[in-house]
């Protein structure tokens, strides 16, 4: 889920990429990569997760701001 401050969903795995959505704190995201790789990225700085946002668009989020639920 999204951490306390909310989270930008980006078009590419980069802080400079265009935002496709902004998720509110507590929102649950759908991770689009295998659990075997995605789970290890959660909470880790410098890692990106491929996700489906709550607006049904695909994008990337900075994994350091995501919490496992």
PDB file of C-alpha atoms in Angstrom:
ATOM      1  CA  UNK A   1       0.000   0.000   0.000  1.00  0.00           C
ATOM      2  CA  UNK A   2       0.988   3.627  -0.348  1.00  0.00           C
ATOM      3  CA  UNK A   3       2.826   5.166   2.593  1.00  0.00           C
ATOM      4  CA  UNK A   4       1.591   8.095   4.694  1.00  0.00           C
ATOM      5  CA  UNK A   5       2.413  10.922   2.262  1.00  0.00           C
ATOM      6  CA  UNK A   6       0.894   9.625  -0.981  1.00  0.00           C
ATOM      7  CA  UNK A   7       2.824   8.593  -4.065  1.00  0.00           C
ATOM      8  CA  UNK A   8       3.348   9.689  -7.679  1.00  0.00           C
ATOM      9  CA  UNK A   9       2.842   7.026 -10.338  1.00  0.00           C
ATOM     10  CA  UNK A  10       5.290   7.665 -13.193  1.00  0.00           C
ATOM     11  CA  UNK A  11       5.199   6.726 -16.881  1.00  0.00           C
ATOM     12  CA  UNK A  12       8.758   5.355 -16.621  1.00  0.00           C
ATOM     13  CA  UNK A  13      10.982   4.265 -13.714  1.00  0.00           C
ATOM     14  CA  UNK A  14      12.451   7.725 -13.126  1.00  0.00           C
ATOM     15  CA  UNK A  15      11.640  10.676 -10.850  1.00  0.00           C
ATOM     16  CA  UNK A  16      11.767  12.881 -13.947  1.00  0.00           C
ATOM     17  CA  UNK A  17       9.156  10.872 -15.877  1.00  0.00           C
ATOM     18  CA  UNK A  18       5.643  12.218 -16.397  1.00  0.00           C
ATOM     19  CA  UNK A  19       3.078  11.504 -13.678  1.00  0.00           C
ATOM     20  CA  UNK A  20       0.201   9.280 -14.761  1.00  0.00           C
ATOM     21  CA  UNK A  21      -1.532   9.377 -11.367  1.00  0.00           C
ATOM     22  CA  UNK A  22      -1.042  10.359  -7.745  1.00  0.00           C
ATOM     23  CA  UNK A  23      -2.078   7.743  -5.209  1.00  0.00           C
ATOM     24  CA  UNK A  24      -3.445   8.746  -1.826  1.00  0.00           C
ATOM     25  CA  UNK A  25      -1.944   7.413   1.386  1.00  0.00           C
ATOM     26  CA  UNK A  26      -3.293   3.953   2.202  1.00  0.00           C
ATOM     27  CA  UNK A  27      -4.308   3.063  -1.371  1.00  0.00           C
ATOM     28  CA  UNK A  28      -3.600  -0.511  -2.397  1.00  0.00           C
ATOM     29  CA  UNK A  29      -1.655  -0.999  -5.606  1.00  0.00           C
ATOM     30  CA  UNK A  30      -1.512  -3.976  -7.948  1.00  0.00           C
ATOM     31  CA  UNK A  31       2.100  -4.972  -8.600  1.00  0.00           C
ATOM     32  CA  UNK A  32       2.577  -6.172 -12.192  1.00  0.00           C
ATOM     33  CA  UNK A  33       5.858  -7.996 -11.734  1.00  0.00           C
ATOM     34  CA  UNK A  34       6.417 -11.428 -10.195  1.00  0.00           C
ATOM     35  CA  UNK A  35       6.281 -11.586  -6.399  1.00  0.00           C
ATOM     36  CA  UNK A  36       9.757 -13.117  -6.433  1.00  0.00           C
ATOM     37  CA  UNK A  37      11.238  -9.837  -7.724  1.00  0.00           C
ATOM     38  CA  UNK A  38       8.688  -7.255  -6.586  1.00  0.00           C
ATOM     39  CA  UNK A  39       8.588  -8.220  -2.933  1.00  0.00           C
ATOM     40  CA  UNK A  40      12.322  -7.712  -2.494  1.00  0.00           C
ATOM     41  CA  UNK A  41      12.083  -4.147  -3.845  1.00  0.00           C
ATOM     42  CA  UNK A  42       9.418  -2.922  -1.404  1.00  0.00           C
ATOM     43  CA  UNK A  43      10.836  -0.330   0.974  1.00  0.00           C
ATOM     44  CA  UNK A  44      14.188  -0.205  -0.864  1.00  0.00           C
ATOM     45  CA  UNK A  45      15.622   3.123  -2.026  1.00  0.00           C
ATOM     46  CA  UNK A  46      16.558   3.312  -5.707  1.00  0.00           C
ATOM     47  CA  UNK A  47      14.140   0.550  -6.769  1.00  0.00           C
ATOM     48  CA  UNK A  48      10.987   0.917  -8.865  1.00  0.00           C
ATOM     49  CA  UNK A  49       7.873  -1.258  -8.972  1.00  0.00           C
ATOM     50  CA  UNK A  50       5.738  -1.735 -12.080  1.00  0.00           C
ATOM     51  CA  UNK A  51       2.138  -1.290 -10.932  1.00  0.00           C
ATOM     52  CA  UNK A  52      -1.444  -0.752 -12.031  1.00  0.00           C
ATOM     53  CA  UNK A  53      -2.720   2.450 -10.434  1.00  0.00           C
ATOM     54  CA  UNK A  54      -6.191   2.978  -8.996  1.00  0.00           C
ATOM     55  CA  UNK A  55      -7.105   4.839 -12.224  1.00  0.00           C
ATOM     56  CA  UNK A  56      -6.278   1.582 -14.119  1.00  0.00           C
ATOM     57  CA  UNK A  57      -3.189   3.092 -15.776  1.00  0.00           C
ATOM     58  CA  UNK A  58       0.100   1.235 -15.713  1.00  0.00           C
ATOM     59  CA  UNK A  59       3.148   2.961 -14.329  1.00  0.00           C
ATOM     60  CA  UNK A  60       6.017   2.870 -11.875  1.00  0.00           C
ATOM     61  CA  UNK A  61       6.357   3.900  -8.253  1.00  0.00           C
ATOM     62  CA  UNK A  62       9.426   4.430  -6.106  1.00  0.00           C
ATOM     63  CA  UNK A  63       9.533   1.216  -4.063  1.00  0.00           C
ATOM     64  CA  UNK A  64      10.972   2.936  -0.983  1.00  0.00           C
ATOM     65  CA  UNK A  65       7.574   4.554  -0.353  1.00  0.00           C
ATOM     66  CA  UNK A  66       5.533   1.351  -0.640  1.00  0.00           C
ATOM     67  CA  UNK A  67       4.574  -0.849   2.305  1.00  0.00           C
ATOM     68  CA  UNK A  68       3.721  -4.544   2.123  1.00  0.00           C
ATOM     69  CA  UNK A  69       0.227  -5.333   3.375  1.00  0.00           C
TER      70      UNK A  69
END
